[in-house]
Tab-separated table of N, CA and C in Angstrom:
chain	number	residue	atom	x	y	z
A	1021	UNK	N	34.753	36.247	-0.797
A	1021	UNK	CA	33.696	35.298	-0.499
A	1021	UNK	C	33.925	34.705	0.890
A	1022	UNK	N	32.951	34.771	1.721
A	1022	UNK	CA	33.027	34.254	3.079
A	1022	UNK	C	32.121	33.053	3.216
A	1023	UNK	N	32.589	32.056	3.923
A	1023	UNK	CA	31.780	30.863	4.172
A	1023	UNK	C	31.217	30.948	5.581
A	1024	UNK	N	29.904	30.840	5.685
A	1024	UNK	CA	29.238	30.792	6.976
A	1024	UNK	C	28.736	29.378	7.184
A	1025	UNK	N	29.037	28.813	8.319
A	1025	UNK	CA	28.509	27.494	8.664
A	1025	UNK	C	27.672	27.625	9.909
A	1026	UNK	N	26.612	26.844	9.947
A	1026	UNK	CA	25.735	26.864	11.103
A	1026	UNK	C	25.414	25.419	11.451
A	1027	UNK	N	25.459	25.117	12.699
A	1027	UNK	CA	25.099	23.789	13.184
A	1027	UNK	C	23.776	23.923	13.924
A	1028	UNK	N	22.781	23.220	13.451
A	1028	UNK	CA	21.486	23.205	14.117
A	1028	UNK	C	21.351	21.860	14.814
A	1029	UNK	N	21.111	21.898	16.078
A	1029	UNK	CA	20.872	20.671	16.821
A	1029	UNK	C	19.446	20.751	17.327
A	1030	UNK	N	18.655	19.794	16.889
A	1030	UNK	CA	17.245	19.805	17.227
A	1030	UNK	C	16.954	18.575	18.073
A	1031	UNK	N	16.545	18.802	19.291
A	1031	UNK	CA	16.136	17.700	20.158
A	1031	UNK	C	14.639	17.535	19.975
A	1032	UNK	N	14.275	16.500	19.269
A	1032	UNK	CA	12.869	16.275	18.955
A	1032	UNK	C	12.385	15.062	19.720
A	1033	UNK	N	11.744	15.339	20.818
A	1033	UNK	CA	11.174	14.241	21.553
A	1033	UNK	C	9.673	14.416	21.569
A	1034	UNK	N	9.034	14.543	22.703
A	1034	UNK	CA	7.578	14.592	22.756
A	1034	UNK	C	6.974	15.744	21.970
A	1035	UNK	N	7.623	16.884	21.949
A	1035	UNK	CA	7.138	18.006	21.156
A	1035	UNK	C	8.327	18.865	20.781
A	1036	UNK	N	8.108	19.830	19.941
A	1036	UNK	CA	9.190	20.634	19.393
A	1036	UNK	C	9.115	22.042	19.955
A	1037	UNK	N	9.467	22.207	21.205
A	1037	UNK	CA	9.350	23.483	21.884
A	1037	UNK	C	10.234	24.555	21.268
A	1038	UNK	N	11.340	24.163	20.629
A	1038	UNK	CA	12.256	25.152	20.077
A	1038	UNK	C	11.680	25.861	18.860
A	1039	UNK	N	10.753	25.231	18.163
A	1039	UNK	CA	10.279	25.795	16.911
A	1039	UNK	C	8.793	26.088	16.885
A	1040	UNK	N	8.072	25.621	17.851
A	1040	UNK	CA	6.634	25.844	17.898
A	1040	UNK	C	6.257	26.260	19.306
A	1041	UNK	N	5.197	26.992	19.421
A	1041	UNK	CA	4.674	27.324	20.734
A	1041	UNK	C	3.705	26.216	21.108
A	1042	UNK	N	4.108	25.327	22.026
A	1042	UNK	CA	3.244	24.207	22.367
A	1042	UNK	C	1.984	24.666	23.073
A	1043	UNK	N	0.926	23.863	22.977
A	1043	UNK	CA	-0.288	24.215	23.697
A	1043	UNK	C	-0.034	24.196	25.196
A	1044	UNK	N	-0.860	24.911	25.929
A	1044	UNK	CA	-0.687	25.026	27.375
A	1044	UNK	C	-0.824	23.684	28.075
A	1045	UNK	N	-1.592	22.773	27.501
A	1045	UNK	CA	-1.761	21.473	28.125
A	1045	UNK	C	-1.252	20.391	27.194
A	1046	UNK	N	-1.073	19.185	27.728
A	1046	UNK	CA	-0.617	18.073	26.911
A	1046	UNK	C	-1.635	17.742	25.837
A	1047	UNK	N	-1.130	17.164	24.740
A	1047	UNK	CA	-1.991	16.740	23.649
A	1047	UNK	C	-2.923	15.639	24.140
A	1048	UNK	N	-4.196	15.786	23.882
A	1048	UNK	CA	-5.163	14.787	24.328
A	1048	UNK	C	-6.144	14.490	23.218
A	1049	UNK	N	-6.776	13.354	23.317
A	1049	UNK	CA	-7.832	12.999	22.385
A	1049	UNK	C	-9.117	13.670	22.866
A	1050	UNK	N	-9.736	14.465	22.010
A	1050	UNK	CA	-10.943	15.180	22.389
A	1050	UNK	C	-12.038	14.836	21.384
A	1051	UNK	N	-12.869	13.860	21.684
A	1051	UNK	CA	-13.930	13.550	20.728
A	1051	UNK	C	-14.991	14.639	20.719
A	1052	UNK	N	-15.391	15.095	19.511
A	1052	UNK	CA	-16.471	16.084	19.463
A	1052	UNK	C	-17.749	15.497	20.048
A	1053	UNK	N	-18.626	16.344	20.508
A	1053	UNK	CA	-19.875	15.886	21.105
A	1053	UNK	C	-20.679	15.051	20.116
A	1054	UNK	N	-21.303	14.018	20.593
A	1054	UNK	CA	-22.151	13.114	19.829
A	1054	UNK	C	-21.493	12.627	18.536
A	1055	UNK	N	-20.225	12.272	18.623
A	1055	UNK	CA	-19.510	11.766	17.472
A	1055	UNK	C	-18.488	10.740	17.926
A	1056	UNK	N	-18.156	9.833	17.032
A	1056	UNK	CA	-17.124	8.849	17.333
A	1056	UNK	C	-15.755	9.305	16.842
A	1057	UNK	N	-15.693	10.456	16.200
A	1057	UNK	CA	-14.411	10.964	15.723
A	1057	UNK	C	-13.595	11.493	16.894
A	1058	UNK	N	-12.292	11.204	16.855
A	1058	UNK	CA	-11.368	11.759	17.834
A	1058	UNK	C	-10.556	12.842	17.149
A	1059	UNK	N	-10.212	13.863	17.901
A	1059	UNK	CA	-9.468	15.000	17.374
A	1059	UNK	C	-8.175	15.124	18.165
A	1060	UNK	N	-7.055	15.202	17.466
A	1060	UNK	CA	-5.758	15.379	18.110
A	1060	UNK	C	-5.180	16.696	17.616
A	1061	UNK	N	-4.967	17.618	18.527
A	1061	UNK	CA	-4.449	18.938	18.176
A	1061	UNK	C	-2.974	18.867	17.822
A	1062	UNK	N	-2.552	19.740	16.909
A	1062	UNK	CA	-1.134	19.894	16.569
A	1062	UNK	C	-0.845	21.381	16.433
A	1063	UNK	N	0.408	21.697	16.203
A	1063	UNK	CA	0.816	23.063	15.897
A	1063	UNK	C	1.228	23.163	14.431
A	1064	UNK	N	0.797	22.218	13.617
A	1064	UNK	CA	1.118	22.188	12.191
A	1064	UNK	C	0.252	23.221	11.476
A	1065	UNK	N	0.894	24.101	10.700
A	1065	UNK	CA	0.163	25.190	10.067
A	1065	UNK	C	0.257	25.200	8.543
A	1066	UNK	N	1.212	24.504	7.956
A	1066	UNK	CA	1.431	24.563	6.514
A	1066	UNK	C	1.001	23.249	5.861
A	1067	UNK	N	0.003	23.318	4.985
A	1067	UNK	CA	-0.560	22.120	4.358
A	1067	UNK	C	0.448	21.411	3.452
A	1068	UNK	N	1.236	22.162	2.689
A	1068	UNK	CA	2.214	21.554	1.782
A	1068	UNK	C	3.294	20.802	2.563
A	1069	UNK	N	3.765	21.386	3.655
A	1069	UNK	CA	4.788	20.717	4.475
A	1069	UNK	C	4.165	19.533	5.202
A	1070	UNK	N	2.907	19.657	5.622
A	1070	UNK	CA	2.191	18.530	6.237
A	1070	UNK	C	2.143	17.351	5.261
A	1071	UNK	N	1.752	17.619	4.028
A	1071	UNK	CA	1.656	16.559	3.020
A	1071	UNK	C	3.028	15.910	2.772
A	1072	UNK	N	4.079	16.726	2.620
A	1072	UNK	CA	5.425	16.193	2.413
A	1072	UNK	C	5.858	15.341	3.604
A	1073	UNK	N	5.551	15.809	4.808
A	1073	UNK	CA	5.944	15.085	6.021
A	1073	UNK	C	5.241	13.734	6.113
A	1074	UNK	N	3.967	13.691	5.736
A	1074	UNK	CA	3.232	12.416	5.722
A	1074	UNK	C	3.869	11.445	4.734
A	1075	UNK	N	4.262	11.948	3.567
A	1075	UNK	CA	4.906	11.086	2.571
A	1075	UNK	C	6.311	10.675	3.007
A	1076	UNK	N	6.982	11.516	3.794
A	1076	UNK	CA	8.281	11.133	4.349
A	1076	UNK	C	8.123	9.969	5.332
A	1077	UNK	N	7.040	9.990	6.097
A	1077	UNK	CA	6.775	8.913	7.051
A	1077	UNK	C	6.477	7.617	6.315
A	1078	UNK	N	5.664	7.714	5.248
A	1078	UNK	CA	5.300	6.526	4.469
A	1078	UNK	C	5.022	6.960	3.034
A	1079	UNK	N	5.958	6.645	2.140
A	1079	UNK	CA	5.797	7.076	0.746
A	1079	UNK	C	4.722	6.293	-0.004
A	1080	UNK	N	4.115	5.308	0.653
A	1080	UNK	CA	3.032	4.537	0.046
A	1080	UNK	C	1.648	5.120	0.332
A	1081	UNK	N	1.577	6.171	1.158
A	1081	UNK	CA	0.291	6.774	1.465
A	1081	UNK	C	-0.365	7.341	0.206
A	1082	UNK	N	-1.652	7.148	0.110
A	1082	UNK	CA	-2.465	7.869	-0.862
A	1082	UNK	C	-3.089	9.023	-0.100
A	1083	UNK	N	-2.793	10.238	-0.546
A	1083	UNK	CA	-3.260	11.426	0.163
A	1083	UNK	C	-4.229	12.179	-0.726
A	1084	UNK	N	-5.377	12.508	-0.155
A	1084	UNK	CA	-6.395	13.287	-0.857
A	1084	UNK	C	-6.322	14.730	-0.385
A	1085	UNK	N	-6.167	15.663	-1.333
A	1085	UNK	CA	-6.273	17.078	-1.001
A	1085	UNK	C	-7.738	17.416	-0.872
A	1086	UNK	N	-8.073	18.121	0.159
A	1086	UNK	CA	-9.474	18.430	0.398
A	1086	UNK	C	-9.911	19.689	-0.271
A	1087	UNK	N	-11.114	20.059	0.008
A	1087	UNK	CA	-11.940	19.399	1.021
A	1087	UNK	C	-12.421	18.029	0.544
A	1088	UNK	N	-12.436	17.103	1.482
A	1088	UNK	CA	-12.925	15.755	1.239
A	1088	UNK	C	-13.616	15.275	2.511
A	1089	UNK	N	-14.351	14.201	2.399
A	1089	UNK	CA	-15.116	13.689	3.540
A	1089	UNK	C	-14.527	12.373	4.006
A	1090	UNK	N	-14.390	12.216	5.325
A	1090	UNK	CA	-14.002	10.918	5.886
A	1090	UNK	C	-15.201	10.343	6.635
A	1091	UNK	N	-15.184	9.020	6.769
A	1091	UNK	CA	-16.325	8.308	7.354
A	1091	UNK	C	-15.892	7.636	8.645
A	1092	UNK	N	-16.737	7.714	9.651
A	1092	UNK	CA	-16.495	7.073	10.931
A	1092	UNK	C	-17.555	6.034	11.224
A	1093	UNK	N	-17.684	5.691	12.486
A	1093	UNK	CA	-18.656	4.712	12.963
A	1093	UNK	C	-20.068	5.118	12.550
A	1094	UNK	N	-20.858	4.124	12.171
A	1094	UNK	CA	-22.257	4.325	11.803
A	1094	UNK	C	-22.408	5.321	10.645
A	1095	UNK	N	-21.392	5.315	9.765
A	1095	UNK	CA	-21.377	6.166	8.554
A	1095	UNK	C	-21.402	7.669	8.857
A	1096	UNK	N	-20.967	8.044	10.070
A	1096	UNK	CA	-20.829	9.471	10.378
A	1096	UNK	C	-19.792	10.062	9.433
A	1097	UNK	N	-19.968	11.298	9.047
A	1097	UNK	CA	-19.063	11.941	8.105
A	1097	UNK	C	-18.590	13.278	8.658
A	1098	UNK	N	-17.369	13.632	8.265
A	1098	UNK	CA	-16.832	14.944	8.615
A	1098	UNK	C	-15.963	15.401	7.447
A	1099	UNK	N	-16.041	16.680	7.136
A	1099	UNK	CA	-15.235	17.238	6.057
A	1099	UNK	C	-13.871	17.645	6.594
A	1100	UNK	N	-12.814	17.276	5.856
A	1100	UNK	CA	-11.445	17.583	6.252
A	1100	UNK	C	-10.715	18.227	5.070
A	1101	UNK	N	-9.562	18.802	5.353
A	1101	UNK	CA	-8.782	19.496	4.338
A	1101	UNK	C	-7.755	18.598	3.653
A	1102	UNK	N	-7.424	17.481	4.273
A	1102	UNK	CA	-6.448	16.541	3.746
A	1102	UNK	C	-6.763	15.196	4.374
A	1103	UNK	N	-6.612	14.105	3.634
A	1103	UNK	CA	-6.908	12.786	4.193
A	1103	UNK	C	-5.910	11.753	3.699
A	1104	UNK	N	-5.592	10.811	4.582
A	1104	UNK	CA	-4.768	9.651	4.243
A	1104	UNK	C	-5.716	8.478	4.068
A	1105	UNK	N	-5.616	7.812	2.936
A	1105	UNK	CA	-6.479	6.664	2.668
A	1105	UNK	C	-6.031	5.469	3.505
A	1106	UNK	N	-7.000	4.801	4.123
A	1106	UNK	CA	-6.760	3.526	4.805
A	1106	UNK	C	-7.537	2.448	4.055
A	1107	UNK	N	-7.082	1.225	4.114
A	1107	UNK	CA	-7.696	0.126	3.391
A	1107	UNK	C	-9.111	-0.203	3.823
A	1108	UNK	N	-9.515	0.236	4.997
A	1108	UNK	CA	-10.847	-0.100	5.524
A	1108	UNK	C	-11.893	0.977	5.219
A	1109	UNK	N	-11.534	1.969	4.385
A	1109	UNK	CA	-12.429	3.062	3.980
A	1109	UNK	C	-12.766	4.026	5.113
A	1110	UNK	N	-12.048	3.955	6.214
A	1110	UNK	CA	-12.190	4.894	7.330
A	1110	UNK	C	-10.868	5.656	7.417
A	1111	UNK	N	-10.776	6.714	6.633
A	1111	UNK	CA	-9.518	7.422	6.449
A	1111	UNK	C	-9.168	8.313	7.634
A	1112	UNK	N	-7.931	8.786	7.619
A	1112	UNK	CA	-7.425	9.712	8.638
A	1112	UNK	C	-7.434	11.098	8.014
A	1113	UNK	N	-8.071	12.044	8.688
A	1113	UNK	CA	-8.180	13.387	8.135
A	1113	UNK	C	-7.394	14.414	8.917
A	1114	UNK	N	-7.138	15.538	8.248
A	1114	UNK	CA	-6.516	16.697	8.881
A	1114	UNK	C	-7.371	17.895	8.528
A	1115	UNK	N	-7.803	18.606	9.560
A	1115	UNK	CA	-8.736	19.729	9.395
A	1115	UNK	C	-8.122	20.978	10.009
A	1116	UNK	N	-8.142	22.062	9.240
A	1116	UNK	CA	-7.618	23.332	9.733
A	1116	UNK	C	-8.597	23.932	10.734
A	1117	UNK	N	-8.092	24.241	11.936
A	1117	UNK	CA	-8.907	24.833	12.989
A	1117	UNK	C	-8.032	25.828	13.740
A	1118	UNK	N	-8.438	27.094	13.745
A	1118	UNK	CA	-7.656	28.150	14.409
A	1118	UNK	C	-6.212	28.190	13.918
A	1119	UNK	N	-6.026	28.132	12.610
A	1119	UNK	CA	-4.715	28.243	11.954
A	1119	UNK	C	-3.772	27.077	12.226
A	1120	UNK	N	-4.260	25.957	12.738
A	1120	UNK	CA	-3.438	24.760	12.924
A	1120	UNK	C	-4.265	23.541	12.524
A	1121	UNK	N	-3.588	22.527	12.011
A	1121	UNK	CA	-4.285	21.316	11.588
A	1121	UNK	C	-4.480	20.364	12.762
A	1122	UNK	N	-5.675	19.817	12.847
A	1122	UNK	CA	-6.002	18.778	13.818
A	1122	UNK	C	-6.123	17.465	13.056
A	1123	UNK	N	-5.659	16.386	13.662
A	1123	UNK	CA	-5.887	15.076	13.074
A	1123	UNK	C	-7.255	14.602	13.538
A	1124	UNK	N	-8.087	14.158	12.601
A	1124	UNK	CA	-9.439	13.719	12.903
A	1124	UNK	C	-9.594	12.302	12.377
A	1125	UNK	N	-9.993	11.380	13.258
A	1125	UNK	CA	-10.167	9.997	12.834
A	1125	UNK	C	-11.047	9.263	13.840
A	1126	UNK	N	-11.614	8.169	13.406
A	1126	UNK	CA	-12.337	7.287	14.318
A	1126	UNK	C	-11.337	6.218	14.749
A	1127	UNK	N	-10.888	6.303	15.983
A	1127	UNK	CA	-9.789	5.451	16.455
A	1127	UNK	C	-10.101	3.956	16.422
A	1128	UNK	N	-11.379	3.583	16.445
A	1128	UNK	CA	-11.674	2.150	16.391
A	1128	UNK	C	-11.357	1.565	15.012
A	1129	UNK	N	-11.136	2.438	14.004
A	1129	UNK	CA	-10.795	1.976	12.667
A	1129	UNK	C	-9.341	2.293	12.304
A	1130	UNK	N	-8.515	2.599	13.291
A	1130	UNK	CA	-7.104	2.940	13.087
A	1130	UNK	C	-6.382	1.743	12.494
A	1131	UNK	N	-5.741	1.927	11.331
A	1131	UNK	CA	-5.046	0.835	10.648
A	1131	UNK	C	-3.578	1.132	10.386
A	1132	UNK	N	-2.969	1.955	11.183
A	1132	UNK	CA	-1.556	2.246	11.004
A	1132	UNK	C	-0.733	1.268	11.834
A	1133	UNK	N	0.565	1.157	11.507
A	1133	UNK	CA	1.412	0.187	12.211
A	1133	UNK	C	1.921	0.693	13.558
A	1134	UNK	N	1.561	1.929	13.935
A	1134	UNK	CA	1.918	2.480	15.247
A	1134	UNK	C	0.670	3.128	15.838
A	1135	UNK	N	0.602	3.253	17.165
A	1135	UNK	CA	-0.546	3.919	17.788
A	1135	UNK	C	-0.606	5.402	17.405
A	1136	UNK	N	-1.764	6.034	17.565
A	1136	UNK	CA	-1.930	7.438	17.170
A	1136	UNK	C	-0.926	8.400	17.800
A	1137	UNK	N	-0.589	8.223	19.081
A	1137	UNK	CA	0.351	9.156	19.720
A	1137	UNK	C	1.748	9.047	19.112
A	1138	UNK	N	2.192	7.847	18.765
A	1138	UNK	CA	3.493	7.659	18.122
A	1138	UNK	C	3.449	8.231	16.701
A	1139	UNK	N	2.346	8.018	16.011
A	1139	UNK	CA	2.151	8.563	14.669
A	1139	UNK	C	2.290	10.085	14.682
A	1140	UNK	N	1.602	10.737	15.613
A	1140	UNK	CA	1.658	12.201	15.715
A	1140	UNK	C	3.073	12.655	16.073
A	1141	UNK	N	3.726	11.953	16.977
A	1141	UNK	CA	5.097	12.307	17.358
A	1141	UNK	C	6.023	12.263	16.145
A	1142	UNK	N	5.915	11.203	15.345
A	1142	UNK	CA	6.742	11.085	14.135
A	1142	UNK	C	6.391	12.170	13.122
A	1143	UNK	N	5.119	12.453	12.983
A	1143	UNK	CA	4.684	13.479	12.042
A	1143	UNK	C	5.222	14.848	12.446
A	1144	UNK	N	5.128	15.198	13.717
A	1144	UNK	CA	5.613	16.490	14.192
A	1144	UNK	C	7.121	16.598	13.994
A	1145	UNK	N	7.850	15.522	14.216
A	1145	UNK	CA	9.302	15.543	14.001
A	1145	UNK	C	9.612	15.804	12.531
A	1146	UNK	N	8.967	15.081	11.630
A	1146	UNK	CA	9.218	15.272	10.187
A	1146	UNK	C	8.809	16.680	9.769
A	1147	UNK	N	7.689	17.148	10.271
A	1147	UNK	CA	7.214	18.495	9.942
A	1147	UNK	C	8.236	19.542	10.401
A	1148	UNK	N	8.756	19.382	11.600
A	1148	UNK	CA	9.753	20.311	12.124
A	1148	UNK	C	11.004	20.313	11.258
A	1149	UNK	N	11.503	19.125	10.925
A	1149	UNK	CA	12.697	19.040	10.086
A	1149	UNK	C	12.443	19.652	8.708
A	1150	UNK	N	11.312	19.348	8.100
A	1150	UNK	CA	11.004	19.908	6.786
A	1150	UNK	C	10.877	21.425	6.840
A	1151	UNK	N	10.340	21.951	7.933
A	1151	UNK	CA	10.242	23.401	8.105
A	1151	UNK	C	11.633	24.019	8.220
A	1152	UNK	N	12.513	23.371	8.965
A	1152	UNK	CA	13.898	23.859	9.107
A	1152	UNK	C	14.602	23.841	7.757
A	1153	UNK	N	14.487	22.737	7.019
A	1153	UNK	CA	15.130	22.641	5.699
A	1153	UNK	C	14.645	23.757	4.780
A	1154	UNK	N	13.342	23.987	4.750
A	1154	UNK	CA	12.768	25.012	3.888
A	1154	UNK	C	13.257	26.404	4.288
A	1155	UNK	N	13.254	26.692	5.572
A	1155	UNK	CA	13.705	27.993	6.064
A	1155	UNK	C	15.176	28.218	5.733
A	1156	UNK	N	15.996	27.207	5.954
A	1156	UNK	CA	17.422	27.325	5.634
A	1156	UNK	C	17.618	27.572	4.140
A	1157	UNK	N	16.899	26.834	3.302
A	1157	UNK	CA	16.994	27.003	1.850
A	1157	UNK	C	16.576	28.420	1.445
A	1158	UNK	N	15.484	28.921	2.027
A	1158	UNK	CA	15.023	30.277	1.726
A	1158	UNK	C	16.036	31.337	2.143
A	1159	UNK	N	16.830	31.059	3.172
A	1159	UNK	CA	17.852	31.990	3.648
A	1159	UNK	C	19.184	31.801	2.931
A	1160	UNK	N	19.216	30.895	1.946
A	1160	UNK	CA	20.427	30.697	1.152
A	1160	UNK	C	21.399	29.671	1.699
A	1161	UNK	N	20.997	28.906	2.700
A	1161	UNK	CA	21.865	27.875	3.251
A	1161	UNK	C	21.688	26.567	2.488
A	1162	UNK	N	22.759	25.793	2.425
A	1162	UNK	CA	22.754	24.471	1.807
A	1162	UNK	C	22.996	23.454	2.911
A	1163	UNK	N	22.200	22.401	2.935
A	1163	UNK	CA	22.368	21.352	3.946
A	1163	UNK	C	23.573	20.503	3.575
A	1164	UNK	N	24.550	20.446	4.463
A	1164	UNK	CA	25.760	19.665	4.219
A	1164	UNK	C	25.665	18.257	4.803
A	1165	UNK	N	25.077	18.175	5.996
A	1165	UNK	CA	25.085	16.893	6.680
A	1165	UNK	C	23.908	16.837	7.658
A	1166	UNK	N	23.292	15.662	7.754
A	1166	UNK	CA	22.222	15.422	8.723
A	1166	UNK	C	22.552	14.119	9.431
A	1167	UNK	N	22.540	14.168	10.756
A	1167	UNK	CA	22.788	12.947	11.530
A	1167	UNK	C	21.728	12.836	12.611
A	1168	UNK	N	21.036	11.698	12.630
A	1168	UNK	CA	20.010	11.461	13.641
A	1168	UNK	C	20.558	10.474	14.677
A	1169	UNK	N	20.511	10.874	15.920
A	1169	UNK	CA	20.916	10.017	17.023
A	1169	UNK	C	19.659	9.365	17.583
A	1170	UNK	N	19.430	8.123	17.190
A	1170	UNK	CA	18.192	7.442	17.562
A	1170	UNK	C	18.071	7.213	19.064
A	1171	UNK	N	19.203	7.045	19.750
A	1171	UNK	CA	19.154	6.775	21.186
A	1171	UNK	C	18.722	7.992	22.001
A	1172	UNK	N	18.961	9.209	21.486
A	1172	UNK	CA	18.603	10.415	22.235
A	1172	UNK	C	17.467	11.213	21.598
A	1173	UNK	N	17.156	10.933	20.332
A	1173	UNK	CA	16.122	11.698	19.637
A	1173	UNK	C	16.627	13.018	19.084
A	1174	UNK	N	17.940	13.239	19.132
A	1174	UNK	CA	18.540	14.477	18.646
A	1174	UNK	C	18.875	14.327	17.162
A	1175	UNK	N	18.563	15.367	16.398
A	1175	UNK	CA	18.945	15.427	14.990
A	1175	UNK	C	19.887	16.596	14.820
A	1176	UNK	N	21.045	16.330	14.231
A	1176	UNK	CA	22.054	17.359	14.012
A	1176	UNK	C	22.075	17.691	12.523
A	1177	UNK	N	21.946	18.972	12.205
A	1177	UNK	CA	21.928	19.434	10.819
A	1177	UNK	C	23.036	20.468	10.659
A	1178	UNK	N	23.916	20.255	9.677
A	1178	UNK	CA	24.974	21.220	9.378
A	1178	UNK	C	24.619	21.873	8.047
A	1179	UNK	N	24.532	23.205	8.065
A	1179	UNK	CA	24.222	23.967	6.855
A	1179	UNK	C	25.306	25.004	6.648
A	1180	UNK	N	25.482	25.423	5.389
A	1180	UNK	CA	26.470	26.456	5.094
A	1180	UNK	C	25.946	27.391	4.026
A	1181	UNK	N	26.618	28.563	3.954
A	1181	UNK	CA	26.213	29.554	2.943
A	1181	UNK	C	27.437	30.402	2.628
A	1182	UNK	N	27.610	30.675	1.356
A	1182	UNK	CA	28.671	31.590	0.938
A	1182	UNK	C	28.075	32.976	0.811
A	1183	UNK	N	28.736	33.940	1.385
A	1183	UNK	CA	28.289	35.311	1.323
A	1183	UNK	C	29.264	36.066	0.414
A	1184	UNK	N	28.769	36.687	-0.654
A	1184	UNK	CA	29.680	37.369	-1.588
A	1184	UNK	C	29.929	38.765	-1.132
């Protein structure tokens, strides 16, 4: 029996270049034509990991599996694949577009404790970590230790696997 250990060091700051192919340009708010909804692009592709990552950020979220409809200014509506309930009835949605989820919301009704760009940054970090954990588990590795260095944004993950 041989023990294999692997140390994964993930520097997760503005985006996760090591694990995703970032878009050619910086993430921007792109409101659709004649709508008050804002769209924020991501490289998130897995709905189950997206949902888990949202609950990791805030385990008090009520999440609706779609398709469901969210409401914006002047009762405008858009159908999304997943939504986070907000107390003001103007929820935050995630819509699959070109194999990646976009966050869709009317920013004037944003009720989170952080601005949208910080929210997305935290979500992408959790999504990346959850993807790494899942991949390691599928490859037979066990997570031994996780250490997050808050001052640098680096997360260190130690995994191991016994090979028979």
